[in-house]
Amino acid sequence: MRDERRKSNRVPRTARLRYLALALALMSLSGCLSGTRSTVGTSERSTASDSVTQPLSSTETRIRFQFVPVRSVAYDGFALPILSPDGCSAAVQISSAADWTTLLAAVEGGVPDAGQIAIAPLCANSTAPLLSVTGTDLLLGRSSDSQGFLVESPRLDGSRWIGKVGWQGGEPTWLIADEDVNAFAVLGPSGEIAWCHRKRNAEKFALTVKRGDLVHEIPPPEDGSWFAPSFSADSKFLYALRLRDGVLAACAFPIAETISTSPIISTDLSWRADARMAYQTLIPLRSGGDASDPRLYFFHPRFSRIAVWNPLNNHIALTSPRSAAGISISDGRMVTSSTDQLCVEPAPVEGSATDPKRTTSIVDSLWIPLGRGAGAQIIVAHPRNGSLEISRIDLDPPAK
């Protein structure tokens, strides 16, 4: 009976494809990077089989780029890798049988049948074997720092722990290991950690923020629950999603010596939301701005594209239609991804949406930005039949 229930709750592969294409993670599609032929041009866009240097001319300035294959890794077909800050390592969920109730840390959620993580070197030793991470019931977390990356572990007693794994692999160090359900943890740029937690028999999540030895508790909103805490890149705001009576809202808490239990501002994202929508809005994202950016980057469920919310004026900027991931680059531009292309577009303007005519496709297939590498590099990934092709895009390569 338990096996039948777990099987019915598990996310079907076709449903995952549909969900990720619309919502964000784009994690279980097909395509392949084959060959490393170098091509230079001014009008033809690159395909997934090219390593390319060419100018882009859809914006006011021009940019050259080079597309360089790095390596292929196995992965679970769902969770996108987490990069180290220098872009030289990627934590990869190489296997997982987690169902939706487990992903959402729901009351009826069970322990995954298996969950294994490994670390893929991406720089000078990109051909080296994967580094193993000890444990078969681990779920990849949401963020990393120079010391390591977060993992989560549903336990046999129904609790859920949060740990951290060093970039050399090995066993997790457990940061939160108690009798509660602790989930959706994220690291802050100044060493903070925030996560959602609830008692095992409770449905509503509270928020906890730990900064050094100080712990701040934010109780569940009235008749609602918190999801997916995030820190602004400039360390000035704590963000969280509030789900209450079907209304999903993004909320901002200013970070000072103490953190208020009530947000200073919020914006509604959907009036027909559930926990899955809250999950897809932020948790799979590998997007964001630079270190001075106070804004929240997320997938907007109402507009079906990446959006940027400024809590200082409550304005939202929308990227081009169908964008499902996006990373800011220099000179007021972004690299964005959809199901059929990776492109460069202007940074969105608050109160408006980017016209698709202002985008320039650089790869005519699904490539997902994972984060930044050294200098002006972007690390991108291309899912294909249980493997993940990882490549590096140098946005300003040396002239030949």
mmCIF file of C-alpha atoms in Angstrom:
data_model
loop_
_atom_site.group_PDB
_atom_site.id
_atom_site.type_symbol
_atom_site.label_atom_id
_atom_site.label_comp_id
_atom_site.label_asym_id
_atom_site.label_seq_id
_atom_site.Cartn_x
_atom_site.Cartn_y
_atom_site.Cartn_z
ATOM 1 C CA MET A 1 0.000 0.000 0.000
ATOM 2 C CA ARG A 2 2.824 2.362 0.881
ATOM 3 C CA ASP A 3 4.589 1.530 -2.403
ATOM 4 C CA GLU A 4 1.423 2.258 -4.392
ATOM 5 C CA ARG A 5 0.977 5.620 -2.660
ATOM 6 C CA ARG A 6 4.595 6.591 -3.298
ATOM 7 C CA LYS A 7 4.291 5.596 -6.952
ATOM 8 C CA SER A 8 1.141 7.672 -7.471
ATOM 9 C CA ASN A 9 2.713 10.736 -5.855
ATOM 10 C CA ARG A 10 5.943 10.588 -7.795
ATOM 11 C CA VAL A 11 6.329 13.209 -10.505
ATOM 12 C CA PRO A 12 5.876 11.549 -13.940
ATOM 13 C CA ARG A 13 8.660 12.317 -16.373
ATOM 14 C CA THR A 14 6.273 13.832 -18.945
ATOM 15 C CA ALA A 15 4.683 15.997 -16.260
ATOM 16 C CA ARG A 16 8.130 17.162 -15.176
ATOM 17 C CA LEU A 17 8.919 18.189 -18.738
ATOM 18 C CA ARG A 18 5.741 20.251 -18.987
ATOM 19 C CA TYR A 19 6.233 21.776 -15.569
ATOM 20 C CA LEU A 20 9.845 22.739 -16.108
ATOM 21 C CA ALA A 21 9.282 24.123 -19.582
ATOM 22 C CA LEU A 22 6.717 26.557 -18.239
ATOM 23 C CA ALA A 23 7.899 27.125 -14.734
ATOM 24 C CA LEU A 24 11.602 27.312 -14.687
ATOM 25 C CA ALA A 25 14.068 24.602 -14.029
ATOM 26 C CA LEU A 26 14.019 23.111 -17.538
ATOM 27 C CA MET A 27 15.769 20.078 -16.166
ATOM 28 C CA SER A 28 14.724 16.960 -18.077
ATOM 29 C CA LEU A 29 14.768 17.759 -21.767
ATOM 30 C CA SER A 30 16.880 16.510 -24.659
ATOM 31 C CA GLY A 31 19.680 17.677 -26.926
ATOM 32 C CA CYS A 32 23.412 17.307 -26.957
ATOM 33 C CA LEU A 33 26.683 19.133 -27.299
ATOM 34 C CA SER A 34 28.766 17.280 -29.885
ATOM 35 C CA GLY A 35 32.063 18.348 -31.339
ATOM 36 C CA THR A 36 34.151 21.444 -30.719
ATOM 37 C CA ARG A 37 34.370 22.988 -34.177
ATOM 38 C CA SER A 38 35.136 26.716 -34.008
ATOM 39 C CA THR A 39 33.062 29.073 -36.133
ATOM 40 C CA VAL A 40 33.071 32.847 -36.554
ATOM 41 C CA GLY A 41 30.173 34.790 -38.015
ATOM 42 C CA THR A 42 28.027 37.898 -37.846
ATOM 43 C CA SER A 43 24.557 36.733 -38.815
ATOM 44 C CA GLU A 44 24.210 32.993 -38.179
ATOM 45 C CA ARG A 45 23.364 31.906 -34.658
ATOM 46 C CA SER A 46 25.211 29.025 -33.069
ATOM 47 C CA THR A 47 23.801 25.538 -32.680
ATOM 48 C CA ALA A 48 24.412 23.100 -29.846
ATOM 49 C CA SER A 49 27.299 21.530 -31.768
ATOM 50 C CA ASP A 50 29.426 24.650 -32.160
ATOM 51 C CA SER A 51 32.083 26.390 -30.150
ATOM 52 C CA VAL A 52 31.467 29.904 -31.394
ATOM 53 C CA THR A 53 32.822 33.411 -31.379
ATOM 54 C CA GLN A 54 30.554 36.001 -32.917
ATOM 55 C CA PRO A 55 29.179 39.513 -32.309
ATOM 56 C CA LEU A 56 25.674 40.200 -31.080
ATOM 57 C CA SER A 57 23.983 43.235 -32.558
ATOM 58 C CA SER A 58 20.449 43.412 -31.147
ATOM 59 C CA THR A 59 21.424 45.815 -28.359
ATOM 60 C CA GLU A 60 23.166 49.173 -28.539
ATOM 61 C CA THR A 61 26.579 47.671 -27.859
ATOM 62 C CA ARG A 62 28.129 44.545 -29.327
ATOM 63 C CA ILE A 63 29.511 41.579 -27.472
ATOM 64 C CA ARG A 64 31.674 38.675 -28.568
ATOM 65 C CA PHE A 65 31.355 35.257 -27.004
ATOM 66 C CA GLN A 66 32.977 31.854 -27.117
ATOM 67 C CA PHE A 67 31.088 28.628 -26.395
ATOM 68 C CA VAL A 68 33.370 26.001 -24.811
ATOM 69 C CA PRO A 69 32.302 22.439 -23.843
ATOM 70 C CA VAL A 70 33.421 21.396 -20.343
ATOM 71 C CA ARG A 71 32.096 17.929 -19.450
ATOM 72 C CA SER A 72 29.097 15.615 -19.307
ATOM 73 C CA VAL A 73 27.703 14.286 -16.014
ATOM 74 C CA ALA A 74 24.895 11.965 -15.001
ATOM 75 C CA TYR A 75 22.041 13.572 -13.099
ATOM 76 C CA ASP A 76 18.555 12.770 -11.855
ATOM 77 C CA GLY A 77 16.676 14.601 -14.625
ATOM 78 C CA PHE A 78 15.169 17.146 -12.254
ATOM 79 C CA ALA A 79 17.462 19.156 -9.957
ATOM 80 C CA LEU A 80 19.842 21.645 -11.535
ATOM 81 C CA PRO A 81 23.443 21.627 -10.238
ATOM 82 C CA ILE A 82 24.764 24.161 -7.749
ATOM 83 C CA LEU A 83 27.996 25.935 -8.673
ATOM 84 C CA SER A 84 30.826 26.967 -6.407
ATOM 85 C CA PRO A 85 31.330 30.764 -6.370
ATOM 86 C CA ASP A 86 34.402 30.476 -8.611
ATOM 87 C CA GLY A 87 32.535 28.300 -11.136
ATOM 88 C CA CYS A 88 35.098 25.499 -10.848
ATOM 89 C CA SER A 89 32.887 22.861 -9.170
ATOM 90 C CA ALA A 90 29.293 21.743 -9.570
ATOM 91 C CA ALA A 91 27.264 19.746 -7.042
ATOM 92 C CA VAL A 92 25.024 17.396 -9.023
ATOM 93 C CA GLN A 93 22.033 15.288 -7.955
ATOM 94 C CA ILE A 94 23.067 12.147 -9.817
ATOM 95 C CA SER A 95 20.073 10.107 -8.649
ATOM 96 C CA SER A 96 16.816 10.715 -6.811
ATOM 97 C CA ALA A 97 13.420 9.085 -6.471
ATOM 98 C CA ALA A 98 11.885 11.940 -4.487
ATOM 99 C CA ASP A 99 8.164 12.467 -4.990
ATOM 100 C CA TRP A 100 6.324 15.790 -4.860
ATOM 101 C CA THR A 101 5.411 15.458 -1.196
ATOM 102 C CA THR A 102 9.092 14.981 -0.383
ATOM 103 C CA LEU A 103 10.185 17.913 -2.551
ATOM 104 C CA LEU A 104 7.601 20.117 -0.837
ATOM 105 C CA ALA A 105 8.454 18.750 2.645
ATOM 106 C CA ALA A 106 4.713 18.100 3.080
ATOM 107 C CA VAL A 107 3.175 16.414 6.112
ATOM 108 C CA GLU A 108 2.411 13.259 4.131
ATOM 109 C CA GLY A 109 5.884 13.218 2.546
ATOM 110 C CA GLY A 110 8.083 10.158 2.971
ATOM 111 C CA VAL A 111 11.755 9.360 2.793
ATOM 112 C CA PRO A 112 13.081 9.217 -0.792
ATOM 113 C CA ASP A 113 13.986 5.732 -2.018
ATOM 114 C CA ALA A 114 17.417 7.088 -2.956
ATOM 115 C CA GLY A 115 19.173 10.383 -3.337
ATOM 116 C CA GLN A 116 22.836 10.616 -4.272
ATOM 117 C CA ILE A 117 24.974 13.679 -4.892
ATOM 118 C CA ALA A 118 28.418 14.015 -6.470
ATOM 119 C CA ILE A 119 30.757 16.914 -7.233
ATOM 120 C CA ALA A 120 31.976 17.558 -10.773
ATOM 121 C CA PRO A 121 35.254 19.479 -11.297
ATOM 122 C CA LEU A 122 34.808 22.051 -14.084
ATOM 123 C CA CYS A 123 38.075 23.955 -14.463
ATOM 124 C CA ALA A 124 41.633 22.714 -15.097
ATOM 125 C CA ASN A 125 40.734 19.206 -13.885
ATOM 126 C CA SER A 126 37.402 18.959 -15.706
ATOM 127 C CA THR A 127 38.240 15.427 -16.894
ATOM 128 C CA ALA A 128 38.819 14.205 -13.345
ATOM 129 C CA PRO A 129 36.356 11.688 -11.842
ATOM 130 C CA LEU A 130 33.389 12.934 -9.854
ATOM 131 C CA LEU A 131 33.975 13.424 -6.131
ATOM 132 C CA SER A 132 31.606 11.312 -4.040
ATOM 133 C CA VAL A 133 29.334 12.612 -1.291
ATOM 134 C CA THR A 134 28.529 10.168 1.505
ATOM 135 C CA GLY A 135 24.841 9.282 1.796
ATOM 136 C CA THR A 136 22.064 7.786 -0.300
ATOM 137 C CA ASP A 137 19.150 9.868 1.028
ATOM 138 C CA LEU A 138 20.349 13.362 0.214
ATOM 139 C CA LEU A 139 18.574 16.105 -1.700
ATOM 140 C CA LEU A 140 20.560 18.920 -3.255
ATOM 141 C CA GLY A 141 20.014 22.222 -1.462
ATOM 142 C CA ARG A 142 19.565 25.700 -2.909
ATOM 143 C CA SER A 143 22.853 27.557 -2.477
ATOM 144 C CA SER A 144 26.571 27.432 -1.794
ATOM 145 C CA ASP A 145 29.562 29.444 -0.660
ATOM 146 C CA SER A 146 33.319 29.045 -1.014
ATOM 147 C CA GLN A 147 33.373 26.342 1.672
ATOM 148 C CA GLY A 148 30.613 24.105 0.327
ATOM 149 C CA PHE A 149 26.953 23.635 -0.587
ATOM 150 C CA LEU A 150 23.704 22.829 1.228
ATOM 151 C CA VAL A 151 21.953 19.461 1.269
ATOM 152 C CA GLU A 152 18.751 18.241 2.925
ATOM 153 C CA SER A 153 17.979 14.805 4.313
ATOM 154 C CA PRO A 154 14.472 13.489 5.110
ATOM 155 C CA ARG A 155 14.850 11.155 8.102
ATOM 156 C CA LEU A 156 13.117 7.906 8.978
ATOM 157 C CA ASP A 157 11.259 9.503 11.912
ATOM 158 C CA GLY A 158 9.673 12.133 9.619
ATOM 159 C CA SER A 159 12.038 14.961 10.508
ATOM 160 C CA ARG A 160 14.290 16.650 7.947
ATOM 161 C CA TRP A 161 17.847 17.832 8.468
ATOM 162 C CA ILE A 162 19.920 20.491 6.740
ATOM 163 C CA GLY A 163 23.620 19.942 6.142
ATOM 164 C CA LYS A 164 26.607 21.312 4.285
ATOM 165 C CA VAL A 165 29.119 19.422 2.140
ATOM 166 C CA GLY A 166 32.610 20.690 1.364
ATOM 167 C CA TRP A 167 33.732 21.041 -2.252
ATOM 168 C CA GLN A 168 36.094 18.101 -1.773
ATOM 169 C CA GLY A 169 33.176 15.744 -1.053
ATOM 170 C CA GLY A 170 32.800 13.374 1.869
ATOM 171 C CA GLU A 171 30.220 13.435 4.638
ATOM 172 C CA PRO A 172 27.797 16.299 5.289
ATOM 173 C CA THR A 173 28.218 18.480 8.354
ATOM 174 C CA TRP A 174 24.738 18.774 9.856
ATOM 175 C CA LEU A 175 23.790 22.386 10.557
ATOM 176 C CA ILE A 176 20.181 21.819 11.640
ATOM 177 C CA ALA A 177 19.502 18.347 13.022
ATOM 178 C CA ASP A 178 16.487 18.210 15.333
ATOM 179 C CA GLU A 179 13.018 16.650 15.481
ATOM 180 C CA ASP A 180 11.406 19.245 13.186
ATOM 181 C CA VAL A 181 10.971 19.345 9.421
ATOM 182 C CA ASN A 182 13.607 21.812 8.175
ATOM 183 C CA ALA A 183 13.562 22.667 4.473
ATOM 184 C CA PHE A 184 14.318 25.127 1.648
ATOM 185 C CA ALA A 185 17.472 26.470 3.307
ATOM 186 C CA VAL A 186 19.571 29.180 1.687
ATOM 187 C CA LEU A 187 22.892 30.810 2.527
ATOM 188 C CA GLY A 188 23.269 34.587 2.655
ATOM 189 C CA PRO A 189 26.157 36.627 1.199
ATOM 190 C CA SER A 190 27.347 37.574 4.706
ATOM 191 C CA GLY A 191 27.303 34.088 6.189
ATOM 192 C CA GLU A 192 23.636 33.965 7.208
ATOM 193 C CA ILE A 193 21.400 30.958 6.772
ATOM 194 C CA ALA A 194 17.604 31.002 6.507
ATOM 195 C CA TRP A 195 15.213 28.075 6.315
ATOM 196 C CA CYS A 196 11.591 27.030 6.789
ATOM 197 C CA HIS A 197 10.624 24.745 9.632
ATOM 198 C CA ARG A 198 7.555 23.125 11.156
ATOM 199 C CA LYS A 199 6.679 20.435 13.663
ATOM 200 C CA ARG A 200 6.252 17.018 12.076
ATOM 201 C CA ASN A 201 2.479 17.035 12.582
ATOM 202 C CA ALA A 202 1.994 20.714 11.622
ATOM 203 C CA GLU A 203 1.257 21.965 8.106
ATOM 204 C CA LYS A 204 2.387 25.609 8.249
ATOM 205 C CA PHE A 205 6.026 26.622 7.911
ATOM 206 C CA ALA A 206 7.689 29.263 10.061
ATOM 207 C CA LEU A 207 10.945 31.020 9.112
ATOM 208 C CA THR A 208 14.250 30.972 10.960
ATOM 209 C CA VAL A 209 17.250 33.175 10.220
ATOM 210 C CA LYS A 210 20.613 32.510 11.863
ATOM 211 C CA ARG A 211 23.310 35.189 11.739
ATOM 212 C CA GLY A 212 26.362 34.179 13.716
ATOM 213 C CA ASP A 213 25.075 33.295 17.184
ATOM 214 C CA LEU A 214 21.817 35.236 16.731
ATOM 215 C CA VAL A 215 18.661 33.347 15.771
ATOM 216 C CA HIS A 216 15.548 35.176 14.541
ATOM 217 C CA GLU A 217 12.188 33.408 14.433
ATOM 218 C CA ILE A 218 9.323 34.505 12.177
ATOM 219 C CA PRO A 219 6.125 32.561 12.927
ATOM 220 C CA PRO A 220 3.812 31.352 10.156
ATOM 221 C CA PRO A 221 1.572 34.095 8.752
ATOM 222 C CA GLU A 222 -2.031 33.959 9.905
ATOM 223 C CA ASP A 223 -3.755 31.083 8.075
ATOM 224 C CA GLY A 224 -0.704 30.719 5.859
ATOM 225 C CA SER A 225 2.809 29.394 5.426
ATOM 226 C CA TRP A 226 6.257 30.648 4.427
ATOM 227 C CA PHE A 227 8.244 29.166 1.538
ATOM 228 C CA ALA A 228 11.615 29.626 -0.157
ATOM 229 C CA PRO A 229 13.495 32.263 1.864
ATOM 230 C CA SER A 230 16.142 34.150 -0.107
ATOM 231 C CA PHE A 231 18.671 36.870 0.636
ATOM 232 C CA SER A 232 19.254 39.851 -1.614
ATOM 233 C CA ALA A 233 22.731 39.883 -3.131
ATOM 234 C CA ASP A 234 23.591 43.055 -1.199
ATOM 235 C CA SER A 235 22.548 41.516 2.167
ATOM 236 C CA LYS A 236 19.938 44.222 2.819
ATOM 237 C CA PHE A 237 16.767 42.134 2.494
ATOM 238 C CA LEU A 238 15.413 38.739 3.444
ATOM 239 C CA TYR A 239 12.745 37.588 1.008
ATOM 240 C CA ALA A 240 10.164 34.854 1.496
ATOM 241 C CA LEU A 241 7.087 33.620 -0.321
ATOM 242 C CA ARG A 242 3.819 33.731 1.620
ATOM 243 C CA LEU A 243 1.063 31.275 0.661
ATOM 244 C CA ARG A 244 -2.297 32.035 2.234
ATOM 245 C CA ASP A 245 -5.804 31.097 1.048
ATOM 246 C CA GLY A 246 -4.512 30.439 -2.463
ATOM 247 C CA VAL A 247 -2.731 33.808 -2.673
ATOM 248 C CA LEU A 248 1.007 33.660 -3.321
ATOM 249 C CA ALA A 249 2.956 36.819 -2.430
ATOM 250 C CA ALA A 250 6.610 37.825 -2.340
ATOM 251 C CA CYS A 251 7.517 39.533 0.946
ATOM 252 C CA ALA A 252 10.551 41.582 1.969
ATOM 253 C CA PHE A 253 12.056 41.902 5.457
ATOM 254 C CA PRO A 254 14.845 44.474 5.948
ATOM 255 C CA ILE A 255 17.951 43.015 7.564
ATOM 256 C CA ALA A 256 19.188 45.028 10.529
ATOM 257 C CA GLU A 257 20.362 44.062 14.028
ATOM 258 C CA THR A 258 16.962 42.454 14.415
ATOM 259 C CA ILE A 259 14.534 41.218 11.781
ATOM 260 C CA SER A 260 10.872 42.145 12.074
ATOM 261 C CA THR A 261 8.317 39.350 12.219
ATOM 262 C CA SER A 262 6.225 41.238 9.633
ATOM 263 C CA PRO A 263 7.384 42.170 6.106
ATOM 264 C CA ILE A 264 7.679 45.850 5.262
ATOM 265 C CA ILE A 265 6.265 45.303 1.798
ATOM 266 C CA SER A 266 4.762 42.526 -0.310
ATOM 267 C CA THR A 267 3.462 41.976 -3.823
ATOM 268 C CA ASP A 268 0.904 39.400 -4.955
ATOM 269 C CA LEU A 269 2.128 36.967 -7.600
ATOM 270 C CA SER A 270 -0.923 34.724 -8.022
ATOM 271 C CA TRP A 271 -4.440 34.374 -6.602
ATOM 272 C CA ARG A 272 -4.748 30.686 -7.539
ATOM 273 C CA ALA A 273 -1.598 29.269 -6.044
ATOM 274 C CA ASP A 274 -0.623 26.113 -4.210
ATOM 275 C CA ALA A 275 2.597 24.753 -2.738
ATOM 276 C CA ARG A 276 3.822 23.455 -6.116
ATOM 277 C CA MET A 277 3.495 26.920 -7.625
ATOM 278 C CA ALA A 278 5.420 28.397 -4.705
ATOM 279 C CA TYR A 279 8.133 25.786 -5.281
ATOM 280 C CA GLN A 280 8.507 26.510 -8.989
ATOM 281 C CA THR A 281 8.575 30.276 -8.417
ATOM 282 C CA LEU A 282 11.910 30.277 -6.614
ATOM 283 C CA ILE A 283 13.352 26.986 -5.385
ATOM 284 C CA PRO A 284 14.782 25.561 -8.659
ATOM 285 C CA LEU A 285 16.187 28.948 -9.764
ATOM 286 C CA ARG A 286 19.853 29.530 -10.473
ATOM 287 C CA SER A 287 19.334 33.207 -11.348
ATOM 288 C CA GLY A 288 20.186 36.591 -9.939
ATOM 289 C CA GLY A 289 21.897 39.944 -10.165
ATOM 290 C CA ASP A 290 25.300 41.265 -9.137
ATOM 291 C CA ALA A 291 26.570 41.818 -5.610
ATOM 292 C CA SER A 292 25.089 45.318 -5.300
ATOM 293 C CA ASP A 293 21.593 44.343 -6.439
ATOM 294 C CA PRO A 294 18.895 44.470 -3.705
ATOM 295 C CA ARG A 295 16.139 42.987 -5.879
ATOM 296 C CA LEU A 296 14.477 39.572 -5.996
ATOM 297 C CA TYR A 297 14.766 37.488 -9.193
ATOM 298 C CA PHE A 298 12.047 34.862 -9.633
ATOM 299 C CA PHE A 299 9.801 33.078 -12.121
ATOM 300 C CA HIS A 300 6.510 34.987 -12.240
ATOM 301 C CA PRO A 301 3.617 32.487 -12.336
ATOM 302 C CA ARG A 302 1.161 35.012 -13.749
ATOM 303 C CA PHE A 303 3.369 36.239 -16.607
ATOM 304 C CA SER A 304 5.272 32.962 -17.212
ATOM 305 C CA ARG A 305 8.702 34.566 -17.385
ATOM 306 C CA ILE A 306 11.563 35.724 -15.186
ATOM 307 C CA ALA A 307 10.742 38.864 -13.203
ATOM 308 C CA VAL A 308 12.699 41.231 -10.966
ATOM 309 C CA TRP A 309 11.012 42.869 -7.958
ATOM 310 C CA ASN A 310 12.373 46.021 -6.331
ATOM 311 C CA PRO A 311 11.120 46.301 -2.728
ATOM 312 C CA LEU A 312 12.297 49.927 -2.501
ATOM 313 C CA ASN A 313 9.552 51.110 -4.871
ATOM 314 C CA ASN A 314 7.405 47.957 -5.280
ATOM 315 C CA HIS A 315 8.037 47.891 -9.045
ATOM 316 C CA ILE A 316 8.417 44.731 -11.117
ATOM 317 C CA ALA A 317 10.423 44.375 -14.321
ATOM 318 C CA LEU A 318 9.705 41.504 -16.724
ATOM 319 C CA THR A 319 12.191 39.840 -19.041
ATOM 320 C CA SER A 320 11.275 38.590 -22.520
ATOM 321 C CA PRO A 321 8.354 36.147 -22.947
ATOM 322 C CA ARG A 322 8.936 32.469 -22.050
ATOM 323 C CA SER A 323 12.199 33.130 -20.228
ATOM 324 C CA ALA A 324 12.632 30.558 -17.475
ATOM 325 C CA ALA A 325 16.057 31.447 -16.072
ATOM 326 C CA GLY A 326 18.246 34.520 -16.248
ATOM 327 C CA ILE A 327 21.577 35.860 -15.007
ATOM 328 C CA SER A 328 22.731 39.462 -15.171
ATOM 329 C CA ILE A 329 25.909 40.273 -17.037
ATOM 330 C CA SER A 330 27.797 43.547 -17.405
ATOM 331 C CA ASP A 331 26.570 46.650 -19.226
ATOM 332 C CA GLY A 332 22.915 46.261 -18.295
ATOM 333 C CA ARG A 333 22.291 42.958 -20.054
ATOM 334 C CA MET A 334 21.091 39.486 -19.115
ATOM 335 C CA VAL A 335 21.560 35.974 -20.386
ATOM 336 C CA THR A 336 18.125 34.310 -20.416
ATOM 337 C CA SER A 337 16.942 30.811 -21.244
ATOM 338 C CA SER A 338 13.762 29.338 -22.702
ATOM 339 C CA THR A 339 12.918 25.840 -23.903
ATOM 340 C CA ASP A 340 14.368 26.465 -27.368
ATOM 341 C CA GLN A 341 17.104 29.072 -27.037
ATOM 342 C CA LEU A 342 19.695 30.841 -24.919
ATOM 343 C CA CYS A 343 19.886 34.547 -25.635
ATOM 344 C CA VAL A 344 21.210 37.919 -24.556
ATOM 345 C CA GLU A 345 18.758 40.716 -23.863
ATOM 346 C CA PRO A 346 18.747 44.130 -22.173
ATOM 347 C CA ALA A 347 18.159 44.193 -18.442
ATOM 348 C CA PRO A 348 14.408 44.651 -17.933
ATOM 349 C CA VAL A 349 13.057 48.096 -17.099
ATOM 350 C CA GLU A 350 10.885 48.476 -14.023
ATOM 351 C CA GLY A 351 7.209 48.765 -14.842
ATOM 352 C CA SER A 352 7.589 47.192 -18.287
ATOM 353 C CA ALA A 353 8.488 43.994 -20.149
ATOM 354 C CA THR A 354 11.358 43.375 -22.561
ATOM 355 C CA ASP A 355 10.283 43.205 -26.196
ATOM 356 C CA PRO A 356 11.313 39.840 -27.727
ATOM 357 C CA LYS A 357 12.642 41.786 -30.726
ATOM 358 C CA ARG A 358 15.388 43.103 -28.463
ATOM 359 C CA THR A 359 16.766 39.619 -27.751
ATOM 360 C CA THR A 360 19.470 37.829 -29.708
ATOM 361 C CA SER A 361 19.669 34.055 -29.654
ATOM 362 C CA ILE A 362 23.173 32.681 -29.242
ATOM 363 C CA VAL A 363 22.232 28.978 -29.063
ATOM 364 C CA ASP A 364 19.114 27.629 -30.734
ATOM 365 C CA SER A 365 18.411 24.888 -28.199
ATOM 366 C CA LEU A 366 17.831 24.507 -24.479
ATOM 367 C CA TRP A 367 20.821 25.704 -22.453
ATOM 368 C CA ILE A 368 20.224 26.776 -18.857
ATOM 369 C CA PRO A 369 22.464 29.320 -17.093
ATOM 370 C CA LEU A 370 23.709 27.872 -13.801
ATOM 371 C CA GLY A 371 25.849 30.777 -12.644
ATOM 372 C CA ARG A 372 28.976 32.760 -13.275
ATOM 373 C CA GLY A 373 32.530 31.591 -13.674
ATOM 374 C CA ALA A 374 35.743 33.593 -13.635
ATOM 375 C CA GLY A 375 35.671 37.024 -15.238
ATOM 376 C CA ALA A 376 32.874 37.410 -17.764
ATOM 377 C CA GLN A 377 32.046 33.710 -18.008
ATOM 378 C CA ILE A 378 28.633 32.067 -17.691
ATOM 379 C CA ILE A 379 28.287 28.338 -16.920
ATOM 380 C CA VAL A 380 25.381 26.721 -18.795
ATOM 381 C CA ALA A 381 23.885 23.216 -18.890
ATOM 382 C CA HIS A 382 21.976 21.167 -21.464
ATOM 383 C CA PRO A 383 19.907 18.151 -20.253
ATOM 384 C CA ARG A 384 19.839 15.031 -22.400
ATOM 385 C CA ASN A 385 18.472 11.566 -21.557
ATOM 386 C CA GLY A 386 19.753 11.279 -18.002
ATOM 387 C CA SER A 387 22.936 13.260 -18.554
ATOM 388 C CA LEU A 388 23.824 16.907 -18.351
ATOM 389 C CA GLU A 389 26.184 18.612 -20.782
ATOM 390 C CA ILE A 390 27.984 21.499 -19.079
ATOM 391 C CA SER A 391 29.649 24.269 -21.083
ATOM 392 C CA ARG A 392 31.249 27.622 -20.467
ATOM 393 C CA ILE A 393 30.386 30.819 -22.353
ATOM 394 C CA ASP A 394 33.129 33.423 -22.346
ATOM 395 C CA LEU A 395 31.285 36.673 -23.039
ATOM 396 C CA ASP A 396 34.391 38.632 -23.944
ATOM 397 C CA PRO A 397 37.043 36.241 -25.278
ATOM 398 C CA PRO A 398 40.466 37.511 -26.363
ATOM 399 C CA ALA A 399 40.641 38.511 -30.013
ATOM 400 C CA LYS A 400 42.406 35.992 -32.219
#
